[in-house]
CSV table of C-alpha atoms in Angstrom, one decimal:
chain,number,residue,atom,x,y,z
A,1,MET,CA,108.6,30.5,29.2
A,2,ALA,CA,108.2,27.6,27.0
A,3,PHE,CA,106.9,24.2,28.0
A,4,GLU,CA,109.4,21.5,27.5
A,5,ILE,CA,108.8,17.9,27.4
A,6,GLN,CA,111.1,15.8,30.2
A,7,PRO,CA,112.2,12.6,28.7
A,8,ARG,CA,110.7,9.9,30.7
A,9,GLN,CA,111.5,6.2,31.2
A,10,SER,CA,109.7,3.5,32.9
A,11,LEU,CA,111.1,1.2,35.7
A,12,ILE,CA,109.0,-2.1,36.5
A,13,VAL,CA,109.5,-2.8,40.5
A,14,TYR,CA,108.7,-6.4,41.5
A,15,THR,CA,107.5,-6.3,45.0
A,16,TYR,CA,106.9,-9.1,47.8
A,17,SER,CA,103.4,-7.4,48.8
A,18,LEU,CA,101.6,-4.4,47.5
A,19,LYS,CA,100.9,-2.7,51.0
A,20,GLN,CA,103.8,-0.3,50.2
A,21,THR,CA,103.3,0.5,46.9
A,22,ARG,CA,102.0,4.4,47.9
A,23,GLN,CA,105.7,4.9,49.0
A,24,LEU,CA,106.6,4.3,45.5
A,25,LYS,CA,104.8,7.6,45.0
A,26,ARG,CA,107.6,9.7,46.0
A,27,TYR,CA,110.3,8.0,43.7
A,28,GLY,CA,108.1,8.4,40.6
A,29,THR,CA,104.8,8.6,38.8
A,30,VAL,CA,102.7,5.1,39.6
A,31,MET,CA,101.1,4.1,36.2
A,32,TYR,CA,99.9,0.8,36.7
A,33,VAL,CA,100.3,-1.5,39.7
A,34,SER,CA,99.6,-5.4,39.0
A,35,LYS,CA,98.0,-7.5,42.0
A,36,LYS,CA,98.3,-10.7,40.6
A,37,MET,CA,101.9,-10.8,39.5
A,38,ARG,CA,102.7,-7.8,42.3
A,39,TYR,CA,104.8,-5.3,40.0
A,40,VAL,CA,104.3,-1.7,39.8
A,41,VAL,CA,105.5,0.2,36.8
A,42,LEU,CA,106.6,3.6,37.6
A,43,TYR,CA,107.7,6.5,35.4
A,44,VAL,CA,110.9,8.5,36.1
A,45,ASP,CA,113.0,10.9,34.6
A,46,CYS,CA,116.1,9.5,32.4
A,47,ALA,CA,118.6,11.3,34.0
A,48,ASP,CA,117.4,9.7,37.3
A,49,VAL,CA,117.2,5.7,36.4
A,50,ALA,CA,120.7,4.7,37.5
A,51,SER,CA,120.3,6.4,40.6
A,52,LEU,CA,116.6,5.3,41.3
A,53,THR,CA,117.1,2.0,40.4
A,54,ASP,CA,120.0,1.5,43.0
A,55,GLN,CA,117.8,3.3,45.9
A,56,LEU,CA,114.9,1.3,44.9
A,57,ASN,CA,116.9,-2.2,44.9
A,58,HIS,CA,117.9,-1.4,48.7
A,59,LEU,CA,114.0,-1.2,49.9
A,60,ARG,CA,113.4,-4.2,51.6
A,61,PHE,CA,109.8,-4.7,49.7
A,62,VAL,CA,111.6,-4.7,46.2
A,63,LYS,CA,112.5,-8.0,44.8
A,64,ARG,CA,113.9,-6.8,41.7
A,65,VAL,CA,113.7,-3.4,39.5
A,66,VAL,CA,114.3,-3.7,35.6
A,67,ALA,CA,114.5,-0.7,33.2
A,68,SER,CA,112.6,-0.6,30.2
A,69,GLN,CA,114.2,-0.8,26.9
A,70,ARG,CA,112.0,1.2,25.2
A,71,PRO,CA,114.3,4.2,24.6
A,72,GLU,CA,116.8,2.0,22.9
A,73,ILE,CA,114.6,0.6,20.4
A,74,ASN,CA,114.4,2.1,16.8
A,75,GLU,CA,110.7,3.1,16.4
A,76,THR,CA,111.2,3.8,12.6
A,77,PHE,CA,109.5,1.2,10.5
A,78,ASN,CA,110.0,3.1,7.0
A,79,GLY,CA,111.3,0.3,4.7
A,80,VAL,CA,111.1,-2.6,7.2
A,81,ALA,CA,108.2,-4.5,5.2
A,82,GLU,CA,110.7,-4.2,2.1
A,83,GLU,CA,114.0,-5.5,3.9
A,84,MET,CA,112.1,-8.3,5.3
A,85,ALA,CA,110.5,-9.5,1.5
A,86,ALA,CA,114.2,-9.2,0.3
A,87,ALA,CA,115.2,-11.4,3.2
A,88,LYS,CA,112.8,-14.0,2.6
A,89,ASP,CA,113.4,-14.1,-1.1
A,90,ASP,CA,117.1,-14.5,-0.3
A,91,ASP,CA,116.6,-17.7,1.5
A,92,GLU,CA,114.2,-19.2,-0.8
């Protein structure tokens, strides 16, 4: 039996108060809680992002839920410096 890495994505859950942050543990892994700005960073499986976003938006203490854009970002930076330098030379 091999260990398989589950693809995960973070959800930022903005709340009205932080009293109910313990309830968010049943939806995923709570990684960070900001007391000043009243939000919770919650990690969930990528397959469940759409359904959990709807469920979390229906909770009374949740203002809004924002999904992280990190899975859509290209993280390979090979040749980016050369492309930027070439674009800068073309502008001049």
